[in-house]
XYZ file of C-alpha atoms in Angstrom:
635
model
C -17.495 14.475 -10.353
C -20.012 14.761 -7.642
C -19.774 12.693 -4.145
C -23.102 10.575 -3.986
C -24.238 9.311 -0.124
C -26.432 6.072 0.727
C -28.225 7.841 3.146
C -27.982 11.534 4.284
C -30.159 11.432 7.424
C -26.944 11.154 9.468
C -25.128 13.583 7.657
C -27.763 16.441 8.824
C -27.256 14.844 12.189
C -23.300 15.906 11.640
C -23.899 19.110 10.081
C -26.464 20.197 13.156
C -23.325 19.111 15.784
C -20.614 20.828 13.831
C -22.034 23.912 12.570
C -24.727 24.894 15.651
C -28.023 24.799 12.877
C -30.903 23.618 14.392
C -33.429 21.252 12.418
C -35.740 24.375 12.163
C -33.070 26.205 10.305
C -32.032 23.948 8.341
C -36.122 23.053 7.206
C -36.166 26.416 6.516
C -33.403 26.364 3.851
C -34.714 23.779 2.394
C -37.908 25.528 2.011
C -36.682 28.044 0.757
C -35.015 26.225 -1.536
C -38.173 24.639 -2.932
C -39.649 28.396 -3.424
C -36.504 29.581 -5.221
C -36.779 26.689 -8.418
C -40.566 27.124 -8.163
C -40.795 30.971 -7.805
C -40.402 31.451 -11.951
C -43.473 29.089 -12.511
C -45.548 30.718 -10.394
C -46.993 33.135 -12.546
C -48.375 32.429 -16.754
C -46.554 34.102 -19.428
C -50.239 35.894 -20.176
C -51.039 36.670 -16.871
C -54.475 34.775 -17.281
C -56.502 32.946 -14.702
C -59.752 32.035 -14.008
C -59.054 33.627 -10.212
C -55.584 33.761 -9.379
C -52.174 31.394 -9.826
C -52.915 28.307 -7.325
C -49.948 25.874 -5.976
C -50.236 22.329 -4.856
C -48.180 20.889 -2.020
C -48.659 16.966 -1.222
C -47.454 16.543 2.358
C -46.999 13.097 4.132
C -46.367 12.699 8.061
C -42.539 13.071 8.729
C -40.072 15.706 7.914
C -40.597 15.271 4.791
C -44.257 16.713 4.782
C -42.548 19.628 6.947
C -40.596 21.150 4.140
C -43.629 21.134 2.560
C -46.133 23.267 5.284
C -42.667 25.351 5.890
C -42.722 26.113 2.094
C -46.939 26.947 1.550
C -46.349 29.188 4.700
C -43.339 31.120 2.761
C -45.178 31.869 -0.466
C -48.870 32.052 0.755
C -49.330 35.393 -0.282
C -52.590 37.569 -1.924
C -51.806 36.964 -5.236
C -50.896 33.008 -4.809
C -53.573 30.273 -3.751
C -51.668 28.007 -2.202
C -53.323 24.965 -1.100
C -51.659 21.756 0.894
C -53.292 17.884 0.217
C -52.924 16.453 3.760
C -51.576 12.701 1.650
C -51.107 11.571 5.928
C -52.330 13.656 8.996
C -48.971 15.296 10.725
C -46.964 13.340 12.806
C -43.098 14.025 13.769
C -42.972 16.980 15.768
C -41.603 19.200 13.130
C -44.490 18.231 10.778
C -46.827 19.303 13.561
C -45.209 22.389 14.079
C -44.722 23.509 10.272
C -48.603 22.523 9.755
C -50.055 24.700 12.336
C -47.466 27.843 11.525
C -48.760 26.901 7.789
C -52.762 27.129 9.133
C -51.610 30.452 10.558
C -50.730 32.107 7.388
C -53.727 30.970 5.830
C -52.825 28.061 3.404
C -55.543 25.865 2.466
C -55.989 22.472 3.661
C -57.665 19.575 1.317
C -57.688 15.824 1.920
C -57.043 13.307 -0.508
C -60.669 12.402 -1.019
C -61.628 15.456 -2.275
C -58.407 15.838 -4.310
C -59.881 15.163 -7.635
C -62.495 17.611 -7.088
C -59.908 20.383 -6.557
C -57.860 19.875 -9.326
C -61.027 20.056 -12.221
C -61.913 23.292 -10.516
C -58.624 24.648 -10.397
C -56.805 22.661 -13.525
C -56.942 26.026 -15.458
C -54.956 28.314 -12.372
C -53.111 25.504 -10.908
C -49.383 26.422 -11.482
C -46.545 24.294 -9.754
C -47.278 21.117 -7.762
C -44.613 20.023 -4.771
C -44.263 16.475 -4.161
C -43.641 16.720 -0.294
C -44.615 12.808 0.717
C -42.003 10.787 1.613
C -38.055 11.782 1.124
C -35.466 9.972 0.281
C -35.754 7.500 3.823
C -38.745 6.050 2.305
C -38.473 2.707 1.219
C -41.666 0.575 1.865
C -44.486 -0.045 -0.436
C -46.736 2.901 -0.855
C -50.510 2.075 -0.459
C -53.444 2.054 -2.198
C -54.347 6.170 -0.594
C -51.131 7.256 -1.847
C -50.534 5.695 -5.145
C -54.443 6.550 -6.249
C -52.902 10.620 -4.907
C -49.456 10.276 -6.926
C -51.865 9.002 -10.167
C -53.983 11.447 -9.742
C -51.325 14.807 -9.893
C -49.666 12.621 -12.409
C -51.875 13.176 -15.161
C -52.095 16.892 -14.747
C -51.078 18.818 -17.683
C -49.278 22.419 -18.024
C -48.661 22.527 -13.954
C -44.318 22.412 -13.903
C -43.311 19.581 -11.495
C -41.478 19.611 -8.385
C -40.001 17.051 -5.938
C -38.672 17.392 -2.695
C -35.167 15.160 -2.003
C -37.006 12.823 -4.288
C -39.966 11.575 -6.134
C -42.632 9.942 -3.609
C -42.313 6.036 -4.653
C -38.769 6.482 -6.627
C -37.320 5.043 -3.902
C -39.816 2.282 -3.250
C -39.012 -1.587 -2.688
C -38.112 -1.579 -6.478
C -35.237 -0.187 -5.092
C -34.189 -1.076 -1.919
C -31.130 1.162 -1.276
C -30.577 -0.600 1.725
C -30.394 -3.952 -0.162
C -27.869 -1.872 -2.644
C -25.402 -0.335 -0.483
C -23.315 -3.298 0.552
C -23.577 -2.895 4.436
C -24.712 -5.748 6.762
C -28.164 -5.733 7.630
C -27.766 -5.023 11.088
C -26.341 -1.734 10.531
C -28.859 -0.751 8.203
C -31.651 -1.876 11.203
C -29.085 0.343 13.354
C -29.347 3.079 11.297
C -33.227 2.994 10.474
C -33.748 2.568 14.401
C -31.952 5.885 14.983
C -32.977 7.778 12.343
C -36.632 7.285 14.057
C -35.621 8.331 17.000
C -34.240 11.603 15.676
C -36.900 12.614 13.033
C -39.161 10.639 15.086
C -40.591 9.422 11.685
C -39.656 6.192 10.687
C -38.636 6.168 7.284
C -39.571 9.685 7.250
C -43.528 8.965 7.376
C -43.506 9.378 11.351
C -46.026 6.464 11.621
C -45.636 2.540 11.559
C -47.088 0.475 8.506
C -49.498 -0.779 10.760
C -50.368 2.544 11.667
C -51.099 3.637 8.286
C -53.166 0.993 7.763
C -55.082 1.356 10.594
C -55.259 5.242 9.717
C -56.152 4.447 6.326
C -59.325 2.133 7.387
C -60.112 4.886 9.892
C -60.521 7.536 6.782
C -62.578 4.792 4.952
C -64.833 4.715 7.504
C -65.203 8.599 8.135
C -65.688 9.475 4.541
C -67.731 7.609 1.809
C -65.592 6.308 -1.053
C -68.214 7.496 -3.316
C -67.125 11.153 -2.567
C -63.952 11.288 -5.256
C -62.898 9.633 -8.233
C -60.001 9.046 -6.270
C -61.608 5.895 -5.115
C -61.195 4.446 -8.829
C -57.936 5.569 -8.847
C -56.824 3.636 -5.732
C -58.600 0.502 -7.582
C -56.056 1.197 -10.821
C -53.405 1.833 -8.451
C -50.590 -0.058 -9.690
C -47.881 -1.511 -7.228
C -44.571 0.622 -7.858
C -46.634 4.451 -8.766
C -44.079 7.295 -8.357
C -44.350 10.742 -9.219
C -42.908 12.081 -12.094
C -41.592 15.777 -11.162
C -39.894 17.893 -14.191
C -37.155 18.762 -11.023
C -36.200 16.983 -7.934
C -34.700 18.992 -5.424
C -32.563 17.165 -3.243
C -31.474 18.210 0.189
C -28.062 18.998 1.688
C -26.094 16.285 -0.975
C -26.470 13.776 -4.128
C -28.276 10.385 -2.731
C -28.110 6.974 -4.048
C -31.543 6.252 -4.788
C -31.917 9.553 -7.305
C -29.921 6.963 -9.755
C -31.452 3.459 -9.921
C -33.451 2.517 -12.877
C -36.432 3.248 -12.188
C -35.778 6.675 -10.826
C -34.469 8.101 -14.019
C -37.936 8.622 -15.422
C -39.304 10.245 -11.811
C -36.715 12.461 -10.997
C -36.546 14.997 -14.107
C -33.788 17.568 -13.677
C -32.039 16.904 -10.208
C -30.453 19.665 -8.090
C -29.042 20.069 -5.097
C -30.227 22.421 -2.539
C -28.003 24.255 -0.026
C -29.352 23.719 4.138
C -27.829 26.471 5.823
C -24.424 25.662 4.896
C -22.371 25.162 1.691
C -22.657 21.883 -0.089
C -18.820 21.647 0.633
C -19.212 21.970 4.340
C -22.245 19.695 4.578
C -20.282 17.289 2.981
C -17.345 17.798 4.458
C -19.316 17.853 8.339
C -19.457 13.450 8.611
C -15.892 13.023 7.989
C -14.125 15.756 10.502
C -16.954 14.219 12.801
C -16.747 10.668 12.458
C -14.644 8.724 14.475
C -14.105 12.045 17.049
C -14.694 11.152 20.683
C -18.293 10.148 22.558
C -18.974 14.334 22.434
C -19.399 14.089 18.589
C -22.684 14.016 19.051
C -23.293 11.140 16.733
C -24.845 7.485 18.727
C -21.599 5.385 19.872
C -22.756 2.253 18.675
C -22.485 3.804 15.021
C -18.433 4.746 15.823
C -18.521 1.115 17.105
C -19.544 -0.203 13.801
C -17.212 -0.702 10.799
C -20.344 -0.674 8.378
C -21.682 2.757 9.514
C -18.538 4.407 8.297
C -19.992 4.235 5.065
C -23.067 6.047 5.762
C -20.867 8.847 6.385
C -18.834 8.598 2.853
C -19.498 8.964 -0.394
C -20.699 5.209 -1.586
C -20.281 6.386 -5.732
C -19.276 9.539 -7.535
C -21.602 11.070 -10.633
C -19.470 11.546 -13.299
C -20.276 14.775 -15.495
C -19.714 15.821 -18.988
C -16.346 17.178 -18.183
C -14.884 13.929 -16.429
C -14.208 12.577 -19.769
C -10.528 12.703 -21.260
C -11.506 12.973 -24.629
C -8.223 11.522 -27.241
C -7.480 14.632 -28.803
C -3.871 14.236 -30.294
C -3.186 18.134 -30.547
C 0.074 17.525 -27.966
C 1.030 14.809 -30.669
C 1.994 16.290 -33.973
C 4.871 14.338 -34.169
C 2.828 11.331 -34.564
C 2.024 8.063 -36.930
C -0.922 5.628 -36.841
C 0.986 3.159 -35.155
C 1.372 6.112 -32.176
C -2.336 5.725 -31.521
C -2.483 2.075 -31.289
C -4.149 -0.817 -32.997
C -7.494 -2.500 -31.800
C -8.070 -5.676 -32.942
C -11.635 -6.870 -33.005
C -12.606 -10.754 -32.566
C -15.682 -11.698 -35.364
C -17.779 -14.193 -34.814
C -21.289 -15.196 -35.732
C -22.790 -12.039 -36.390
C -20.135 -10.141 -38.191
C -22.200 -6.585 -38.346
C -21.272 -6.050 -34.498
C -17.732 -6.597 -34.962
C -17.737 -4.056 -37.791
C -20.020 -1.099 -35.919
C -17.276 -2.399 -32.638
C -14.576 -1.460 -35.535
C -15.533 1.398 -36.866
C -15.951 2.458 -33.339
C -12.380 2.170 -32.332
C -10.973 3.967 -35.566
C -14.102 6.760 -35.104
C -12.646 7.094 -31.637
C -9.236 7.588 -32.145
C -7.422 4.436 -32.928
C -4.523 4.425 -35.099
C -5.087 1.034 -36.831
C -8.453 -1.430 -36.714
C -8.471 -5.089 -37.118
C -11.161 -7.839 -37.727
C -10.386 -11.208 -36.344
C -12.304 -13.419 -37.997
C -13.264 -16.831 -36.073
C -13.763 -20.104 -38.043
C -13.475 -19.212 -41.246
C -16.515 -16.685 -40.623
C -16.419 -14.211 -44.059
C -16.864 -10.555 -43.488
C -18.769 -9.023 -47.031
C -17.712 -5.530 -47.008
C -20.730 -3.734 -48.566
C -19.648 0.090 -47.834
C -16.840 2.019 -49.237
C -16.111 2.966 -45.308
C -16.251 -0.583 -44.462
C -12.848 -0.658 -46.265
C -11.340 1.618 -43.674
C -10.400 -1.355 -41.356
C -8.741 -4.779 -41.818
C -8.948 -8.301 -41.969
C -6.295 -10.571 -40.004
C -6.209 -14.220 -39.709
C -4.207 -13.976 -36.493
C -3.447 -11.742 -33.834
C -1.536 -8.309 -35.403
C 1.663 -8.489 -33.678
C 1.425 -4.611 -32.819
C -2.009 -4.981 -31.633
C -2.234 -2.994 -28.414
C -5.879 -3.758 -27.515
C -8.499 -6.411 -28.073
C -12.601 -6.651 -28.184
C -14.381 -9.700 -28.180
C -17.876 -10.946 -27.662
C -20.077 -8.535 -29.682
C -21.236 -10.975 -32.468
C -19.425 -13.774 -31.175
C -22.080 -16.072 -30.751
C -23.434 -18.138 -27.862
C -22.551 -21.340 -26.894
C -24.337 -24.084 -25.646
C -23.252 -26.098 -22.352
C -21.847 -29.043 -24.605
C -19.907 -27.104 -27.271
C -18.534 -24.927 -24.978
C -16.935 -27.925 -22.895
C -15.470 -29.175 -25.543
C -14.491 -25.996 -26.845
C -12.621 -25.275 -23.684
C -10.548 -28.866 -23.899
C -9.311 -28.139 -27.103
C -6.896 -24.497 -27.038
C -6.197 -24.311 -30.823
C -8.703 -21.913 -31.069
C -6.980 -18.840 -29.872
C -4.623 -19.884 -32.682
C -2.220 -16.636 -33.623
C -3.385 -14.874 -30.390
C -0.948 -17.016 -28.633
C 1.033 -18.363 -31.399
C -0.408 -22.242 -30.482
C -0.769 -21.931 -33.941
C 0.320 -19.874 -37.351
C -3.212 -18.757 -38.336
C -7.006 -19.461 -37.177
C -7.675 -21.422 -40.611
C -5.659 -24.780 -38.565
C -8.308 -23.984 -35.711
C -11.166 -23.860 -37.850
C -10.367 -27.268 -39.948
C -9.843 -29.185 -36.339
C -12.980 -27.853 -34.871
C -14.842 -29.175 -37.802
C -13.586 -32.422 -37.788
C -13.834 -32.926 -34.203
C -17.662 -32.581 -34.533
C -17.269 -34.817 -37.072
C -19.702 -32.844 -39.761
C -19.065 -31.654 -42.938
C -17.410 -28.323 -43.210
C -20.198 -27.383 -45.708
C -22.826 -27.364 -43.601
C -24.321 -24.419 -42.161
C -24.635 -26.486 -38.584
C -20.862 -27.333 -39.168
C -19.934 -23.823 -39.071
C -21.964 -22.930 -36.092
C -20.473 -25.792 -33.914
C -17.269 -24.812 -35.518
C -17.590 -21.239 -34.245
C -18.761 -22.500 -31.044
C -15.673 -24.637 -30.370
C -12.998 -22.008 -31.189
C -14.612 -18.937 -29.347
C -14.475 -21.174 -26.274
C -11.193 -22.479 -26.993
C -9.811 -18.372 -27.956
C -11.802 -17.455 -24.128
C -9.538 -19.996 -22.467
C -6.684 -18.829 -23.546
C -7.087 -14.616 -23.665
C -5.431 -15.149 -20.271
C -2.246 -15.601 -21.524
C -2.021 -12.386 -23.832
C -0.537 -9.375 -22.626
C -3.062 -6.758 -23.894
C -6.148 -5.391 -22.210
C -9.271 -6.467 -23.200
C -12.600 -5.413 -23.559
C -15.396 -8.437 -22.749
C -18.959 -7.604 -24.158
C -21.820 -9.279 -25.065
C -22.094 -12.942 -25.822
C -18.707 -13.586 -24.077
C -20.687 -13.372 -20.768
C -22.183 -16.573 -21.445
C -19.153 -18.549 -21.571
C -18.202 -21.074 -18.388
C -14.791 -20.152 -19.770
C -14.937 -16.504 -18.313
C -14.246 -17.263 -14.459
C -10.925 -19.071 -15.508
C -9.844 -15.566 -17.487
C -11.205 -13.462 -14.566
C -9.164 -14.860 -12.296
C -5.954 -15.073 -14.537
C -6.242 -11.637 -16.371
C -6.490 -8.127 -14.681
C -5.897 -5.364 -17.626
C -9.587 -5.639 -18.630
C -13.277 -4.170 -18.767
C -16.442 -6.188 -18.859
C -19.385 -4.298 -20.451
C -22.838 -6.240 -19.817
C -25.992 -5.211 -20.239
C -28.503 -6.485 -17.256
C -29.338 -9.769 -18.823
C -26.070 -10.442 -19.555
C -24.534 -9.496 -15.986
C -26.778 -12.492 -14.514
C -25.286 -14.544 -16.157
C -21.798 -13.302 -15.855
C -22.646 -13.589 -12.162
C -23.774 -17.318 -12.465
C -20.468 -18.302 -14.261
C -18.672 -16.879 -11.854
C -20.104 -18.423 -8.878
C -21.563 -15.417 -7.788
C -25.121 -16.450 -7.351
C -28.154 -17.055 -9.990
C -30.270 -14.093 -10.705
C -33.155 -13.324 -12.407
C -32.419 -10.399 -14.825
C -34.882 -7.951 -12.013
C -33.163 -9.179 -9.380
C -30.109 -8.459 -10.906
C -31.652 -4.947 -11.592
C -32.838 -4.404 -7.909
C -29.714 -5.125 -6.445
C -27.416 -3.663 -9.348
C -25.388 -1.364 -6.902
C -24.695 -4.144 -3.980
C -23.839 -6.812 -7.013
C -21.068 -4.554 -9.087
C -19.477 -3.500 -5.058
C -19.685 -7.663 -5.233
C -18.399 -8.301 -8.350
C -15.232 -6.215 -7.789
C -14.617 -7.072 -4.364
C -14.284 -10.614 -6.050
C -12.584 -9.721 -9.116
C -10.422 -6.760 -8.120
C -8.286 -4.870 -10.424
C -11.222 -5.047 -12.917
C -13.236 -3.201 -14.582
C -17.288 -3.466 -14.736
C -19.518 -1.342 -16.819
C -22.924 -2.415 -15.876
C -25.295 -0.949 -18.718
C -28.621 0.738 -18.040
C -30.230 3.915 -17.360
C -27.595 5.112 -15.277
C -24.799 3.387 -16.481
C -22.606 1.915 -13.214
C -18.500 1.528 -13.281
C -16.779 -0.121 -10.554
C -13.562 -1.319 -9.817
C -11.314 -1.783 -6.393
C -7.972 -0.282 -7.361
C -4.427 -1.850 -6.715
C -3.782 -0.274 -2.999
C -7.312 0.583 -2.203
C -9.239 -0.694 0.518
C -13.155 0.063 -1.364
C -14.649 -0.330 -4.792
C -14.683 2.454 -7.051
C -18.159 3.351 -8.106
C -18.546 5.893 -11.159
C -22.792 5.970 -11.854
C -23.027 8.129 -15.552
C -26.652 9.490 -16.043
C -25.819 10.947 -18.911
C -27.277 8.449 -21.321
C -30.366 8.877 -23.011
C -33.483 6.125 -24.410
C -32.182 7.257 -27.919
C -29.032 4.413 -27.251
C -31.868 1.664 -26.970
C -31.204 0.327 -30.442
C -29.258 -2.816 -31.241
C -25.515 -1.442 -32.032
C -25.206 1.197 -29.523
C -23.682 -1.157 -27.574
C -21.176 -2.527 -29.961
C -20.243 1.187 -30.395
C -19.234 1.635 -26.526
C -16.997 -1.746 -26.815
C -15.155 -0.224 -29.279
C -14.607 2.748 -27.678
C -13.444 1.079 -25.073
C -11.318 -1.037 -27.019
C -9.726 2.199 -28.771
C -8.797 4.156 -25.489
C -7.053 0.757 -24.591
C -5.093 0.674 -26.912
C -4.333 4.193 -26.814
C -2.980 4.105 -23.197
C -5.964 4.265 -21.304
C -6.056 2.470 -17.866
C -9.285 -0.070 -17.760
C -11.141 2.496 -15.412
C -9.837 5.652 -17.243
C -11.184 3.847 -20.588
C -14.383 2.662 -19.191
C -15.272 6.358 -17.869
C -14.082 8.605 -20.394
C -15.938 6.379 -23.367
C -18.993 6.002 -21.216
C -19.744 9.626 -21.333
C -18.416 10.237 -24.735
C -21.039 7.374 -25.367
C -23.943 9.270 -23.720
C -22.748 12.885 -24.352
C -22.834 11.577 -28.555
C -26.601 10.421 -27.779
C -27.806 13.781 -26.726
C -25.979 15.475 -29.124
C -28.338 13.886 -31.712
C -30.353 16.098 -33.367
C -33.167 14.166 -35.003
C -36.225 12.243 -33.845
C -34.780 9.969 -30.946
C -36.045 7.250 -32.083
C -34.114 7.145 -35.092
C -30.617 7.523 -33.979
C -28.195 4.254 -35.464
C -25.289 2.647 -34.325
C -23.112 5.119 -37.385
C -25.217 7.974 -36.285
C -24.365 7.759 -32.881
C -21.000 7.595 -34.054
C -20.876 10.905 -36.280
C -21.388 12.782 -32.693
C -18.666 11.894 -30.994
């Protein structure tokens, strides 16, 4: 695992106070860091070029745009062209600095107007572009200037690629990290307030927003628009542009915003880059600081305030290929099926994602897979392997683990109230009952239709599932909640009555998860946009828990028995090849199988969640066409 901060802007604060580096040195290392992952693209396999090899550095304002004059002035040499776009005119005092010792060495300055220019009469030499804009302390809107700019290098082809800390409009108001993180707002206005007054660059660009606008009209005025094709650009320029880099280099640790959503198609490879000191130490330099007396160096009204502690700590770990604890059973020889547990999986409406959940859970190491049908739902085995796992009309008595909601069906407000005032449903799961066929006969007759018809069955279904949701509470085995479970009234009442469990939604399904719990309604963006400050929410409320938040970078949270903060595992592992229906019904019973294998909830959630994404990668086809049994043959 790898620590990931909110913010690191106070951690280079701490690492300048504990380890004597100055800001120069440490821009320096960073530089130098840039030239290192860039050096091998330099140069064309053939050693062709219309002149000579030609780099691209975009530079904002702020500190930022320093690493970026510090790194043209370190590989300017005869047989590289290395030429900076000015995106913003210097303006923290490093920036000023690094841009005139830049000018010294000779690099080449362009503005953004004539941009577009530049690159068709260099396109054929032009090597490596740096993305050196705004860092990872940007998060405004960009304009109209720099979107049209971040277009523009976007569309160049056979140039590798880079960004420094992290692609320029990753971190826009798409993704507010502040908004994510969970801290009060004053402390975040704390913490932006004295960030400025050390880079002297709010939000890294050194310049207000009314500054840049005014700067903005200013160039208008002083150059025609109908100079560059840039000017069509900034008419395209969609709200939200960020460049994509093949490699983001991040400085000093892992931050938060490298892992939302929408960064995942920006950032490329990420790495992090060393500032003088080891990664260890840097790390390691906030918490032997923090919380020291008023000669720490760090503001006193941070030490004063609870929230700023966590600007200092990790806020999530990034869980790697080797955090999983795979089931391998070579330490169990003496062994049976019933050693390696039984899942039992609940089938409802749509039987086909109980079966991929099934053949999951045996695929993943479970001794023994059930199907629980629900109201007299039949399950037509079609494939030999289909005949792998079995049918139960009530609860297995050695069942050590239970899935239910893929397939299940939705209800609808009405059904599930009634559902939930009649508990027959859950029939063998709690022995109410001897088998699910009593449940089944009552829920049809309550709705007073014929058992025959096909809305009969429906309401029938409806009924029970609520009815079985109501009372999963009372069941001693953990369980794994996916899918259509989330939009059951009935959840809240388990959440608060059951710990031993994981929840698996994807985003539409987590709003409303949150609006049955009383947690707020969300749209399914919003619920996106504020994904990390929502699951820190979730298991502040529910704690003991388990959430597995689906997306791009899949998050895991829980606060632990004894633990005063939430647990947050983020697993980029996953790939677009898993966006097909099933692939979700195949985590669940994963899940489900290193449940009822032993697994604690978190241990379960984690190790199947990479197994999950490792399995998609490890597909070695067209990724378009990977399937739920595909996906399956890789674990």
């Amino acid at each position: 695992m790898q620590n990931i901060f909110l913010d690191a802007r106070l951690l280079d604060k701490a690492a300048r106070e504990n380890y004597g580096l100055t800001e120069d040195i440490m821009m320096e290392n960073a530089a130098a860091a840039l030239e290192s992952y860039g050096k091998e693209c330099f140069f064309a396999p053939d050693k062709k070029y219309i002149t000579r090899p030609t780099v691209l550095v975009l530079a904002g304002a702020g500190n930022n745009g320093a690493d970026g004059y510090a790194l043209a002035r370190r590989i300017v040499q005869h047989e590289i062209c290395v030429t900076v776009c000015q995106v913003y005119e210097p303006k923290s005092a490093m920036c000023v600095l690094q841009a005139e010792r830049a000018k010294k060495a000779g690099v080449i300055f362009i503005n953004p107007y004539d941009l577009d220019d530049w690159l068709e009469r260099t396109s054929f030499d032009l090597r490596v572009v740096y993305d050196c804009v705004f860092g990872s302390g940007f998060h405004g809107e960009l304009d109209a200037l720099c979107s049209a700019v971040i277009q523009s290098v976007n569309k160049i082809e056979g140039a590798f690629k880079i960004a420094c800390d992290i692609p320029t409009g990753a971190a826009s108001t798409v993704y507010n990290a502040a908004n994510d993180s969970g801290i009060s707002s004053n402390c975040s206005q704390n913490q932006n307030a004295a960030a400025a007054a050390d880079c002297k660059a709010a939000n890294d660009s050194g310049i207000s927003s009314n500054q840049l606008q005014d700067q903005n009209a200013a160039r208008n005025e002083s150059k025609p628009t109908s100079d560059s094709r840039i000017t069509s650009n900034r008419r395209q320029a969609k709200e939200g542009a960020a460049f994509i880099a093949d490699l983001t280099v991040t400085m000093g640790a892992l931050k938060l915003c490298l892992y939302s959503d929408r960064a995942k198609d920006a950032c490329g490879k990420i790495v992090v880059a060393d500032l003088g000191i080891s990664r260890t130490n840097y790390e390691a330099a906030a918490s032997s600081n923090f919380g020291l007396s008023n000669n720490s160096g760090i503001e006193q009204k941070f030490l004063q305030a609870q929230e700023a502690a966590a600007l200092l700590k990790p806020c999530a770990q990034l869980l790697e290929k080797a955090d999983a604890r795979l089931p391998f059973r070579s330490k169990k020889q003496n062994s049976n099926k019933g050693t390696f547990g039984h899942t039992a999986v609940f089938c409802g409406e749509k039987a086909g994602a109980a079966v991929i959940a099934g053949h999951a859970a045996l695929k993943f190491g479970s001794g023994l897979v059930s199907l629980l049908p629900i109201a007299g739902e039949k399950i037509q085995f079609e494939k030999v392997e289909d005949f792998e796992l079995m049918i139960s009309d009530k609860l297995p008595q050695n069942a050590t683990a239970l899935v239910i909601g893929p397939g299940l069906g939705r209800p609808n407000s009405s059904q599930a109230k009634e559902g939930a005032s009649n508990d027959s449903g859950l029939a063998g799961a709690t022995g109410k009952n001897d088998n699910f066929s009593q449940a089944q006969e009552s829920g049809a007759n309550d709705f007073g239709i014929s058992s025959n018809s096909c809305n009969s069955k429906k309401l029938s279904q409806a009924k029970e599932a609520a009815s079985i949701v109501c009372g999963l509470d009372s069941i001693p085995q953990p369980l794994v909640l996916d899918a259509d479970i989330f939009y059951y009234p009935q959840i809240k009442e388990l959440l608060e009555k059951k710990k031993n469990l994981v929840l698996t939604p994807h985003p539409k399904e987590f709003a409303e998860l949150l609006k049955n719990c009383g947690l707020g309604n969300y749209s399914v963006q919003e619920a996106v946009q504020n994904r990390f400050a929502l699951v820190k929410e979730f298991a502040e409320k529910f704690p003991e828990r388990v959430l597995l938040l689906k997306g791009s970078n899949v998050l895991i949270a829980s606060k632990l028995q004894g633990e005063n903060e939430v647990r947050v595992y983020i697993n980029p592992l996953g790939t677009s090849a898993l966006a097909k229906g099933g692939s979700g019904d195949v985590l669940s019973g994963m899940i489900g199988a290193l449940l009822a294998q032993g697994y604690s909830p978190l241990d379960a959630a984690a190790s199947a969640s990479i197994a999950h994404a490792s399995a998609s990668r490890a597909f070695d086809s067209a990724d378009y066409a990977l399937t739920p049994f595909e996906l399956m043959e890789k674990l």
